[in-house]
Tab-separated table of N, CA and C in Angstrom:
chain	number	residue	atom	x	y	z
H	1	MET	N	-14.061	33.262	8.043
H	1	MET	CA	-12.741	32.851	7.581
H	1	MET	C	-12.774	31.338	7.356
H	2	GLY	N	-12.570	30.911	6.094
H	2	GLY	CA	-12.620	29.505	5.774
H	2	GLY	C	-11.300	28.800	6.078
H	3	SER	N	-11.383	27.644	6.640
H	3	SER	CA	-10.166	26.891	6.917
H	3	SER	C	-10.129	25.676	5.998
H	4	GLU	N	-8.959	25.121	5.862
H	4	GLU	CA	-8.799	23.925	5.037
H	4	GLU	C	-9.534	22.751	5.654
H	5	PRO	N	-10.133	21.901	4.823
H	5	PRO	CA	-10.812	20.718	5.381
H	5	PRO	C	-9.800	19.728	5.950
H	6	THR	N	-10.236	18.977	6.928
H	6	THR	CA	-9.431	17.890	7.493
H	6	THR	C	-9.328	16.787	6.413
H	7	ARG	N	-8.133	16.408	6.139
H	7	ARG	CA	-7.905	15.399	5.071
H	7	ARG	C	-7.649	14.034	5.684
H	8	ILE	N	-8.510	13.088	5.323
H	8	ILE	CA	-8.425	11.716	5.852
H	8	ILE	C	-8.048	10.801	4.712
H	9	LEU	N	-6.888	10.138	4.836
H	9	LEU	CA	-6.459	9.140	3.850
H	9	LEU	C	-6.999	7.788	4.271
H	10	MET	N	-7.569	7.055	3.307
H	10	MET	CA	-8.086	5.721	3.572
H	10	MET	C	-7.479	4.751	2.562
H	11	GLY	N	-6.892	3.691	3.054
H	11	GLY	CA	-6.424	2.591	2.201
H	11	GLY	C	-7.582	1.656	1.975
H	12	VAL	N	-7.932	1.380	0.708
H	12	VAL	CA	-9.084	0.516	0.398
H	12	VAL	C	-8.641	-0.646	-0.486
H	13	ASN	N	-9.343	-1.766	-0.345
H	13	ASN	CA	-9.000	-2.932	-1.161
H	13	ASN	C	-10.244	-3.718	-1.542
H	14	GLU	N	-10.039	-4.653	-2.485
H	14	GLU	CA	-11.141	-5.497	-2.972
H	14	GLU	C	-11.424	-6.602	-1.968
H	15	SER	N	-12.639	-7.130	-2.060
H	15	SER	CA	-13.038	-8.278	-1.263
H	15	SER	C	-12.355	-9.541	-1.767
H	16	SER	N	-11.853	-10.353	-0.859
H	16	SER	CA	-11.270	-11.631	-1.256
H	16	SER	C	-12.330	-12.725	-1.322
H	17	ILE	N	-13.514	-12.466	-0.744
H	17	ILE	CA	-14.560	-13.503	-0.809
H	17	ILE	C	-15.644	-13.164	-1.814
H	18	LYS	N	-15.987	-11.898	-1.959
H	18	LYS	CA	-17.007	-11.550	-2.941
H	18	LYS	C	-16.385	-11.348	-4.315
H	19	GLY	N	-15.092	-11.026	-4.342
H	19	GLY	CA	-14.409	-10.857	-5.593
H	19	GLY	C	-14.715	-9.531	-6.275
H	20	TYR	N	-14.183	-9.376	-7.443
H	20	TYR	CA	-14.320	-8.167	-8.244
H	20	TYR	C	-15.762	-7.901	-8.536
H	21	PRO	N	-16.263	-6.696	-8.479
H	21	PRO	CA	-15.623	-5.414	-8.114
H	21	PRO	C	-16.017	-4.974	-6.697
H	22	HIS	N	-16.249	-5.857	-5.789
H	22	HIS	CA	-16.718	-5.500	-4.436
H	22	HIS	C	-15.600	-5.015	-3.537
H	23	ALA	N	-15.903	-4.007	-2.753
H	23	ALA	CA	-14.981	-3.540	-1.737
H	23	ALA	C	-14.934	-4.536	-0.583
H	24	SER	N	-13.794	-4.654	0.060
H	24	SER	CA	-13.654	-5.587	1.192
H	24	SER	C	-14.542	-5.145	2.355
H	25	ILE	N	-14.855	-6.094	3.220
H	25	ILE	CA	-15.634	-5.799	4.425
H	25	ILE	C	-14.924	-4.748	5.266
H	26	SER	N	-13.606	-4.902	5.419
H	26	SER	CA	-12.823	-3.971	6.248
H	26	SER	C	-12.830	-2.565	5.657
H	27	SER	N	-12.699	-2.458	4.344
H	27	SER	CA	-12.690	-1.141	3.703
H	27	SER	C	-14.046	-0.450	3.844
H	28	ARG	N	-15.112	-1.218	3.594
H	28	ARG	CA	-16.459	-0.665	3.721
H	28	ARG	C	-16.728	-0.251	5.167
H	29	SER	N	-16.343	-1.107	6.120
H	29	SER	CA	-16.558	-0.784	7.521
H	29	SER	C	-15.816	0.477	7.951
H	30	ALA	N	-14.562	0.600	7.507
H	30	ALA	CA	-13.756	1.776	7.835
H	30	ALA	C	-14.371	3.035	7.237
H	31	PHE	N	-14.866	2.935	6.012
H	31	PHE	CA	-15.495	4.083	5.351
H	31	PHE	C	-16.762	4.509	6.087
H	32	GLU	N	-17.643	3.551	6.366
H	32	GLU	CA	-18.893	3.856	7.048
H	32	GLU	C	-18.635	4.406	8.457
H	33	TRP	N	-17.668	3.836	9.178
H	33	TRP	CA	-17.328	4.324	10.511
H	33	TRP	C	-16.829	5.760	10.426
H	34	THR	N	-16.003	6.061	9.448
H	34	THR	CA	-15.454	7.436	9.286
H	34	THR	C	-16.579	8.423	9.030
H	35	ILE	N	-17.522	8.036	8.202
H	35	ILE	CA	-18.650	8.926	7.915
H	35	ILE	C	-19.490	9.160	9.187
H	36	GLU	N	-19.790	8.047	9.866
H	36	GLU	CA	-20.683	8.121	11.031
H	36	GLU	C	-20.038	8.798	12.247
H	37	LYS	N	-18.773	8.484	12.501
H	37	LYS	CA	-18.170	8.920	13.758
H	37	LYS	C	-17.257	10.162	13.636
H	38	ILE	N	-16.731	10.416	12.446
H	38	ILE	CA	-15.813	11.547	12.311
H	38	ILE	C	-16.483	12.670	11.519
H	39	VAL	N	-16.919	12.379	10.295
H	39	VAL	CA	-17.484	13.411	9.441
H	39	VAL	C	-18.838	13.885	9.965
H	40	ARG	N	-19.676	12.942	10.326
H	40	ARG	CA	-21.043	13.218	10.809
H	40	ARG	C	-21.769	14.115	9.835
H	41	ARG	N	-22.156	15.298	10.220
H	41	ARG	CA	-22.875	16.212	9.333
H	41	ARG	C	-21.972	17.310	8.756
H	42	ASN	N	-20.735	17.331	9.195
H	42	ASN	CA	-19.799	18.386	8.785
H	42	ASN	C	-19.099	18.026	7.475
H	43	VAL	N	-19.866	17.796	6.416
H	43	VAL	CA	-19.270	17.324	5.162
H	43	VAL	C	-18.289	18.328	4.546
H	44	ASP	N	-18.492	19.611	4.777
H	44	ASP	CA	-17.590	20.625	4.210
H	44	ASP	C	-16.275	20.674	4.964
H	45	GLY	N	-16.228	20.113	6.144
H	45	GLY	CA	-15.017	20.166	6.962
H	45	GLY	C	-14.025	19.056	6.683
H	46	PHE	N	-14.355	18.172	5.720
H	46	PHE	CA	-13.516	17.009	5.480
H	46	PHE	C	-13.291	16.783	3.994
H	47	LYS	N	-12.150	16.175	3.696
H	47	LYS	CA	-11.875	15.703	2.346
H	47	LYS	C	-11.319	14.286	2.509
H	48	LEU	N	-11.928	13.329	1.829
H	48	LEU	CA	-11.474	11.936	1.889
H	48	LEU	C	-10.516	11.646	0.739
H	49	LEU	N	-9.434	10.972	1.057
H	49	LEU	CA	-8.423	10.603	0.072
H	49	LEU	C	-8.341	9.082	0.063
H	50	PHE	N	-8.655	8.473	-1.079
H	50	PHE	CA	-8.648	6.998	-1.153
H	50	PHE	C	-7.465	6.532	-1.977
H	51	VAL	N	-6.712	5.592	-1.426
H	51	VAL	CA	-5.651	4.958	-2.182
H	51	VAL	C	-5.910	3.455	-2.197
H	52	HIS	N	-5.824	2.896	-3.405
H	52	HIS	CA	-5.926	1.435	-3.564
H	52	HIS	C	-4.580	0.955	-4.041
H	53	VAL	N	-4.010	0.025	-3.303
H	53	VAL	CA	-2.685	-0.504	-3.662
H	53	VAL	C	-2.848	-1.884	-4.279
H	54	GLN	N	-2.442	-1.986	-5.517
H	54	GLN	CA	-2.518	-3.274	-6.211
H	54	GLN	C	-1.216	-4.027	-5.987
H	55	THR	N	-1.338	-5.274	-5.585
H	55	THR	CA	-0.190	-6.121	-5.314
H	55	THR	C	0.030	-7.046	-6.488
H	56	PRO	N	1.169	-6.944	-7.165
H	56	PRO	CA	1.404	-7.845	-8.283
H	56	PRO	C	1.454	-9.300	-7.818
H	57	ASP	N	0.921	-10.237	-8.635
H	57	ASP	CA	1.021	-11.660	-8.349
H	57	ASP	C	2.479	-12.064	-8.380
H	58	GLU	N	2.790	-13.205	-7.769
H	58	GLU	CA	4.168	-13.706	-7.770
H	58	GLU	C	4.764	-13.726	-9.187
H	59	ASP	N	4.028	-14.317	-10.137
H	59	ASP	CA	4.547	-14.382	-11.492
H	59	ASP	C	3.779	-13.445	-12.420
H	60	GLY	N	2.825	-12.726	-11.890
H	60	GLY	CA	2.088	-11.753	-12.679
H	60	GLY	C	0.821	-12.315	-13.311
H	61	PHE	N	0.498	-13.564	-13.064
H	61	PHE	CA	-0.657	-14.183	-13.690
H	61	PHE	C	-1.479	-14.924	-12.662
H	62	ASP	N	-2.786	-14.895	-12.845
H	62	ASP	CA	-3.665	-15.642	-11.945
H	62	ASP	C	-3.694	-17.109	-12.308
H	63	ASP	N	-4.078	-17.392	-13.531
H	63	ASP	CA	-4.282	-18.783	-13.953
H	63	ASP	C	-3.406	-19.175	-15.150
H	64	MET	N	-2.342	-18.455	-15.372
H	64	MET	CA	-1.557	-18.685	-16.570
H	64	MET	C	-0.093	-18.879	-16.179
H	65	ASP	N	0.576	-19.779	-16.847
H	65	ASP	CA	1.995	-19.971	-16.608
H	65	ASP	C	2.762	-18.905	-17.351
H	66	SER	N	3.596	-18.150	-16.607
H	66	SER	CA	4.283	-17.025	-17.215
H	66	SER	C	5.308	-17.418	-18.267
H	67	ILE	N	5.718	-18.671	-18.280
H	67	ILE	CA	6.681	-19.131	-19.298
H	67	ILE	C	6.112	-18.940	-20.688
H	68	TYR	N	4.813	-19.061	-20.849
H	68	TYR	CA	4.183	-18.987	-22.166
H	68	TYR	C	3.581	-17.593	-22.435
H	69	ALA	N	3.901	-16.630	-21.620
H	69	ALA	CA	3.309	-15.328	-21.756
H	69	ALA	C	3.959	-14.522	-22.883
H	70	SER	N	3.161	-13.721	-23.538
H	70	SER	CA	3.664	-12.797	-24.548
H	70	SER	C	3.631	-11.374	-23.993
H	71	PRO	N	4.322	-10.440	-24.607
H	71	PRO	CA	4.247	-9.038	-24.174
H	71	PRO	C	2.804	-8.526	-24.149
H	72	GLU	N	1.994	-8.996	-25.060
H	72	GLU	CA	0.598	-8.552	-25.098
H	72	GLU	C	-0.174	-9.024	-23.854
H	73	ASP	N	0.205	-10.213	-23.341
H	73	ASP	CA	-0.428	-10.713	-22.111
H	73	ASP	C	-0.182	-9.754	-20.959
H	74	PHE	N	1.040	-9.231	-20.860
H	74	PHE	CA	1.353	-8.299	-19.775
H	74	PHE	C	0.548	-7.022	-19.916
H	75	GLU	N	0.466	-6.511	-21.130
H	75	GLU	CA	-0.327	-5.283	-21.350
H	75	GLU	C	-1.805	-5.509	-21.031
H	76	ARG	N	-2.339	-6.664	-21.407
H	76	ARG	CA	-3.723	-6.999	-21.124
H	76	ARG	C	-3.940	-7.068	-19.603
H	77	MET	N	-2.990	-7.658	-18.877
H	77	MET	CA	-3.091	-7.748	-17.429
H	77	MET	C	-3.051	-6.377	-16.775
H	78	LYS	N	-2.187	-5.497	-17.269
H	78	LYS	CA	-2.108	-4.151	-16.708
H	78	LYS	C	-3.428	-3.423	-16.892
H	79	ARG	N	-4.002	-3.538	-18.086
H	79	ARG	CA	-5.303	-2.882	-18.326
H	79	ARG	C	-6.394	-3.444	-17.429
H	80	ARG	N	-6.391	-4.808	-17.285
H	80	ARG	CA	-7.394	-5.448	-16.427
H	80	ARG	C	-7.260	-4.988	-15.002
H	81	ASP	N	-6.030	-4.961	-14.466
H	81	ASP	CA	-5.788	-4.533	-13.097
H	81	ASP	C	-6.217	-3.074	-12.883
H	82	LYS	N	-5.883	-2.213	-13.833
H	82	LYS	CA	-6.250	-0.813	-13.725
H	82	LYS	C	-7.768	-0.669	-13.704
H	83	THR	N	-8.456	-1.399	-14.563
H	83	THR	CA	-9.924	-1.352	-14.617
H	83	THR	C	-10.514	-1.800	-13.297
H	84	ARG	N	-10.000	-2.890	-12.762
H	84	ARG	CA	-10.511	-3.392	-11.468
H	84	ARG	C	-10.311	-2.360	-10.363
H	85	GLY	N	-9.137	-1.742	-10.328
H	85	GLY	CA	-8.866	-0.719	-9.322
H	85	GLY	C	-9.765	0.487	-9.480
H	86	LEU	N	-10.005	0.885	-10.714
H	86	LEU	CA	-10.885	2.025	-10.965
H	86	LEU	C	-12.304	1.744	-10.515
H	87	HIS	N	-12.795	0.530	-10.751
H	87	HIS	CA	-14.156	0.182	-10.322
H	87	HIS	C	-14.243	0.181	-8.772
H	88	LEU	N	-13.206	-0.291	-8.124
H	88	LEU	CA	-13.194	-0.275	-6.643
H	88	LEU	C	-13.245	1.185	-6.153
H	89	LEU	N	-12.378	2.012	-6.697
H	89	LEU	CA	-12.352	3.395	-6.261
H	89	LEU	C	-13.646	4.127	-6.586
H	90	GLU	N	-14.256	3.755	-7.711
H	90	GLU	CA	-15.528	4.362	-8.090
H	90	GLU	C	-16.571	4.171	-7.000
H	91	TYR	N	-16.586	3.005	-6.380
H	91	TYR	CA	-17.539	2.733	-5.276
H	91	TYR	C	-17.382	3.791	-4.182
H	92	PHE	N	-16.133	4.025	-3.727
H	92	PHE	CA	-15.912	4.954	-2.615
H	92	PHE	C	-16.124	6.405	-3.043
H	93	VAL	N	-15.769	6.748	-4.249
H	93	VAL	CA	-15.993	8.095	-4.726
H	93	VAL	C	-17.491	8.365	-4.861
H	94	ARG	N	-18.208	7.418	-5.410
H	94	ARG	CA	-19.671	7.553	-5.543
H	94	ARG	C	-20.330	7.714	-4.160
H	95	ARG	N	-19.944	6.871	-3.217
H	95	ARG	CA	-20.523	6.961	-1.862
H	95	ARG	C	-20.171	8.318	-1.203
H	96	SER	N	-18.963	8.800	-1.400
H	96	SER	CA	-18.575	10.100	-0.831
H	96	SER	C	-19.432	11.202	-1.408
H	97	HIS	N	-19.664	11.148	-2.714
H	97	HIS	CA	-20.488	12.177	-3.345
H	97	HIS	C	-21.941	12.089	-2.923
H	98	GLU	N	-22.420	10.878	-2.633
H	98	GLU	CA	-23.785	10.732	-2.104
H	98	GLU	C	-23.913	11.462	-0.784
H	99	TYR	N	-22.858	11.459	0.014
H	99	TYR	CA	-22.874	12.177	1.294
H	99	TYR	C	-22.535	13.659	1.131
H	100	GLY	N	-22.016	14.045	-0.050
H	100	GLY	CA	-21.632	15.421	-0.281
H	100	GLY	C	-20.235	15.745	0.209
H	101	ILE	N	-19.369	14.748	0.311
H	101	ILE	CA	-18.011	14.928	0.825
H	101	ILE	C	-17.031	14.966	-0.338
H	102	ALA	N	-16.163	15.976	-0.347
H	102	ALA	CA	-15.122	16.092	-1.366
H	102	ALA	C	-14.149	14.908	-1.207
H	103	CYS	N	-13.620	14.448	-2.322
H	103	CYS	CA	-12.675	13.319	-2.236
H	103	CYS	C	-11.756	13.295	-3.443
H	104	GLU	N	-10.704	12.529	-3.306
H	104	GLU	CA	-9.775	12.206	-4.385
H	104	GLU	C	-9.489	10.715	-4.248
H	105	ALA	N	-9.080	10.088	-5.375
H	105	ALA	CA	-8.771	8.647	-5.332
H	105	ALA	C	-7.689	8.339	-6.367
H	106	TRP	N	-6.838	7.385	-6.030
H	106	TRP	CA	-5.785	6.988	-6.955
H	106	TRP	C	-5.337	5.566	-6.668
H	107	ILE	N	-4.613	5.009	-7.633
H	107	ILE	CA	-4.116	3.634	-7.561
H	107	ILE	C	-2.590	3.663	-7.524
H	108	LYS	N	-2.016	2.804	-6.703
H	108	LYS	CA	-0.560	2.584	-6.639
H	108	LYS	C	-0.321	1.090	-6.711
H	109	ARG	N	0.912	0.706	-7.000
H	109	ARG	CA	1.290	-0.706	-7.047
H	109	ARG	C	2.409	-0.966	-6.041
H	110	GLY	N	2.376	-2.159	-5.435
H	110	GLY	CA	3.442	-2.549	-4.516
H	110	GLY	C	2.900	-3.220	-3.297
H	111	ASP	N	3.684	-3.211	-2.242
H	111	ASP	CA	3.323	-3.775	-0.949
H	111	ASP	C	2.416	-2.772	-0.238
H	112	PRO	N	1.166	-3.150	0.034
H	112	PRO	CA	0.218	-2.170	0.582
H	112	PRO	C	0.706	-1.417	1.808
H	113	LYS	N	1.324	-2.125	2.758
H	113	LYS	CA	1.736	-1.416	3.984
H	113	LYS	C	2.818	-0.387	3.688
H	114	GLU	N	3.764	-0.721	2.826
H	114	GLU	CA	4.841	0.204	2.471
H	114	GLU	C	4.303	1.377	1.649
H	115	VAL	N	3.434	1.083	0.686
H	115	VAL	CA	2.894	2.127	-0.184
H	115	VAL	C	2.014	3.090	0.602
H	116	ILE	N	1.152	2.597	1.464
H	116	ILE	CA	0.292	3.459	2.251
H	116	ILE	C	1.134	4.408	3.100
H	117	CYS	N	2.140	3.904	3.766
H	117	CYS	CA	2.995	4.766	4.592
H	117	CYS	C	3.761	5.781	3.722
H	118	SER	N	4.145	5.371	2.543
H	118	SER	CA	4.809	6.287	1.604
H	118	SER	C	3.833	7.369	1.145
H	119	GLU	N	2.595	6.983	0.915
H	119	GLU	CA	1.569	7.978	0.493
H	119	GLU	C	1.272	8.938	1.635
H	120	VAL	N	1.336	8.477	2.859
H	120	VAL	CA	1.150	9.386	3.994
H	120	VAL	C	2.218	10.469	3.959
H	121	LYS	N	3.464	10.068	3.709
H	121	LYS	CA	4.559	11.042	3.635
H	121	LYS	C	4.366	11.996	2.449
H	122	ARG	N	3.890	11.473	1.348
H	122	ARG	CA	3.726	12.286	0.136
H	122	ARG	C	2.558	13.270	0.240
H	123	VAL	N	1.372	12.791	0.701
H	123	VAL	CA	0.164	13.629	0.699
H	123	VAL	C	-0.056	14.377	2.021
H	124	ARG	N	0.583	13.905	3.092
H	124	ARG	CA	0.493	14.565	4.381
H	124	ARG	C	-0.950	14.755	4.878
H	125	PRO	N	-1.693	13.662	5.008
H	125	PRO	CA	-3.069	13.785	5.521
H	125	PRO	C	-3.051	14.102	7.007
H	126	ASP	N	-4.188	14.537	7.515
H	126	ASP	CA	-4.299	14.814	8.927
H	126	ASP	C	-4.496	13.529	9.709
H	127	LEU	N	-5.016	12.486	9.028
H	127	LEU	CA	-5.391	11.251	9.684
H	127	LEU	C	-5.393	10.122	8.641
H	128	LEU	N	-4.999	8.938	9.076
H	128	LEU	CA	-5.082	7.742	8.239
H	128	LEU	C	-6.081	6.798	8.876
H	129	VAL	N	-7.049	6.319	8.087
H	129	VAL	CA	-8.025	5.337	8.571
H	129	VAL	C	-7.863	4.082	7.736
H	130	VAL	N	-7.657	2.951	8.383
H	130	VAL	CA	-7.532	1.672	7.676
H	130	VAL	C	-8.427	0.637	8.356
H	131	GLY	N	-8.926	-0.258	7.566
H	131	GLY	CA	-9.707	-1.388	8.092
H	131	GLY	C	-8.793	-2.449	8.633
H	132	SER	N	-9.331	-3.247	9.550
H	132	SER	CA	-8.572	-4.328	10.155
H	132	SER	C	-9.432	-5.575	10.142
H	133	ARG	N	-8.826	-6.708	9.768
H	133	ARG	CA	-9.564	-7.956	9.735
H	133	ARG	C	-9.691	-8.604	11.094
H	134	GLY	N	-8.897	-8.137	12.053
H	134	GLY	CA	-8.948	-8.731	13.394
H	134	GLY	C	-8.310	-10.114	13.458
H	135	LEU	N	-7.168	-10.254	12.800
H	135	LEU	CA	-6.482	-11.558	12.794
H	135	LEU	C	-5.892	-11.861	14.158
H	136	GLY	N	-5.837	-13.141	14.476
H	136	GLY	CA	-5.204	-13.585	15.702
H	136	GLY	C	-3.703	-13.613	15.532
H	137	PRO	N	-2.958	-13.844	16.617
H	137	PRO	CA	-1.485	-13.814	16.567
H	137	PRO	C	-0.908	-14.813	15.565
H	138	PHE	N	-1.465	-15.996	15.481
H	138	PHE	CA	-0.951	-17.012	14.544
H	138	PHE	C	-1.110	-16.554	13.116
H	139	GLN	N	-2.298	-16.038	12.781
H	139	GLN	CA	-2.564	-15.604	11.411
H	139	GLN	C	-1.743	-14.377	11.044
H	140	ARG	N	-1.512	-13.483	12.023
H	140	ARG	CA	-0.724	-12.291	11.737
H	140	ARG	C	0.691	-12.662	11.317
H	141	VAL	N	1.258	-13.712	11.920
H	141	VAL	CA	2.606	-14.136	11.584
H	141	VAL	C	2.694	-14.535	10.109
H	142	PHE	N	1.695	-15.281	9.638
H	142	PHE	CA	1.756	-15.820	8.273
H	142	PHE	C	1.129	-14.876	7.228
H	143	VAL	N	0.130	-14.133	7.594
H	143	VAL	CA	-0.554	-13.274	6.627
H	143	VAL	C	-0.008	-11.859	6.683
H	144	GLY	N	0.411	-11.418	7.848
H	144	GLY	CA	0.854	-10.035	7.995
H	144	GLY	C	-0.344	-9.105	8.171
H	145	THR	N	-0.106	-7.917	8.621
H	145	THR	CA	-1.205	-7.004	8.793
H	145	THR	C	-0.795	-5.588	8.428
H	146	VAL	N	-1.494	-5.054	7.469
H	146	VAL	CA	-1.244	-3.698	6.975
H	146	VAL	C	-1.526	-2.691	8.084
H	147	SER	N	-2.627	-2.898	8.794
H	147	SER	CA	-3.018	-1.915	9.802
H	147	SER	C	-1.970	-1.803	10.921
H	148	GLU	N	-1.439	-2.908	11.414
H	148	GLU	CA	-0.423	-2.847	12.473
H	148	GLU	C	0.834	-2.113	11.990
H	149	PHE	N	1.234	-2.394	10.766
H	149	PHE	CA	2.403	-1.750	10.209
H	149	PHE	C	2.193	-0.240	10.110
H	150	CYS	N	1.009	0.160	9.638
H	150	CYS	CA	0.717	1.579	9.482
H	150	CYS	C	0.667	2.295	10.842
H	151	VAL	N	0.107	1.642	11.867
H	151	VAL	CA	0.097	2.240	13.190
H	151	VAL	C	1.528	2.531	13.649
H	152	LYS	N	2.445	1.634	13.368
H	152	LYS	CA	3.819	1.776	13.836
H	152	LYS	C	4.629	2.745	12.962
H	153	HIS	N	4.322	2.843	11.670
H	153	HIS	CA	5.232	3.555	10.754
H	153	HIS	C	4.658	4.783	10.058
H	154	ALA	N	3.378	4.979	10.055
H	154	ALA	CA	2.816	6.135	9.352
H	154	ALA	C	3.136	7.430	10.115
H	155	ASP	N	3.380	8.486	9.346
H	155	ASP	CA	3.761	9.784	9.928
H	155	ASP	C	2.540	10.655	10.199
H	156	CYS	N	1.465	10.058	10.683
H	156	CYS	CA	0.281	10.813	11.086
H	156	CYS	C	-0.521	9.898	12.018
H	157	PRO	N	-1.504	10.444	12.704
H	157	PRO	CA	-2.347	9.594	13.538
H	157	PRO	C	-3.066	8.540	12.684
H	158	VAL	N	-3.218	7.354	13.242
H	158	VAL	CA	-3.848	6.247	12.533
H	158	VAL	C	-4.999	5.670	13.371
H	159	ILE	N	-6.127	5.458	12.720
H	159	ILE	CA	-7.250	4.773	13.347
H	159	ILE	C	-7.505	3.486	12.577
H	160	THR	N	-7.548	2.371	13.288
H	160	THR	CA	-7.873	1.093	12.645
H	160	THR	C	-9.275	0.710	13.050
H	161	ILE	N	-10.041	0.267	12.077
H	161	ILE	CA	-11.452	-0.096	12.303
H	161	ILE	C	-11.596	-1.589	12.079
H	162	LYS	N	-11.997	-2.297	13.132
H	162	LYS	CA	-12.243	-3.731	13.023
H	162	LYS	C	-13.593	-3.994	12.378
H	163	ARG	N	-13.704	-5.124	11.726
H	163	ARG	CA	-14.988	-5.552	11.194
H	163	ARG	C	-15.914	-5.851	12.337
H	164	LYS	N	-17.204	-5.658	12.110
H	164	LYS	CA	-18.196	-6.052	13.106
H	164	LYS	C	-18.224	-7.586	13.151
H	165	ALA	N	-18.480	-8.138	14.333
H	165	ALA	CA	-18.466	-9.587	14.490
H	165	ALA	C	-19.407	-10.282	13.537
H	166	GLU	N	-20.578	-9.678	13.294
H	166	GLU	CA	-21.554	-10.305	12.399
H	166	GLU	C	-21.121	-10.229	10.926
H	167	GLU	N	-20.143	-9.413	10.614
H	167	GLU	CA	-19.651	-9.299	9.232
H	167	GLU	C	-18.458	-10.200	8.971
H	168	ALA	N	-17.828	-10.700	10.002
H	168	ALA	CA	-16.633	-11.484	9.843
H	168	ALA	C	-16.939	-12.852	9.218
H	169	PRO	N	-16.230	-13.209	8.168
H	169	PRO	CA	-16.417	-14.551	7.586
H	169	PRO	C	-15.843	-15.634	8.489
H	170	GLN	N	-16.115	-16.871	8.175
H	170	GLN	CA	-15.651	-17.971	8.984
H	170	GLN	C	-14.124	-17.958	9.144
H	171	ASP	N	-13.418	-17.696	8.047
H	171	ASP	CA	-11.960	-17.580	8.078
H	171	ASP	C	-11.611	-16.110	8.122
H	172	PRO	N	-11.021	-15.596	9.231
H	172	PRO	CA	-10.746	-14.170	9.348
H	172	PRO	C	-9.808	-13.617	8.273
H	173	VAL	N	-9.063	-14.504	7.639
H	173	VAL	CA	-8.157	-14.031	6.560
H	173	VAL	C	-8.990	-13.521	5.389
H	174	ASP	N	-10.162	-14.103	5.190
H	174	ASP	CA	-11.048	-13.633	4.124
H	174	ASP	C	-11.559	-12.239	4.461
H	175	ASP	N	-11.823	-11.473	3.418
H	175	ASP	CA	-12.320	-10.129	3.643
H	175	ASP	C	-13.148	-9.717	2.444
């Protein structure tokens, strides 16, 4: 008698230090930990669900003043952001397939902590796994932390995975 696989939702993001198209240290660590400690050899017993949340810039532009923007600039930015998100998700989908694990992946826009918790309500995973940068109390006040918010507000069990000490950059805010 076949049972449904355990569905694990993972919030993934780009690296702030390596840049496009690299996955963040926290996302990679959370993925590898999930494979090693939860999935192990039982690849048929799990399905990984990856969500990447894109956060719009304050004015929508990296290096451009929005006062001089044309409608075409906005369309070009949307295509660029979608492409970047697809490349990020491609990394995790490819790795999942290398292990033989079924998966799905999608992109959302908004505040990552709010969107991830909303996706938990929508998709109803058995477990949420998120990476954690291991910020100190001072940095958490100014930077905020997606993982802490998800632990408090997600409607399913949440596991947060800290980066390994040897992987942490000099500034913990970087990832």
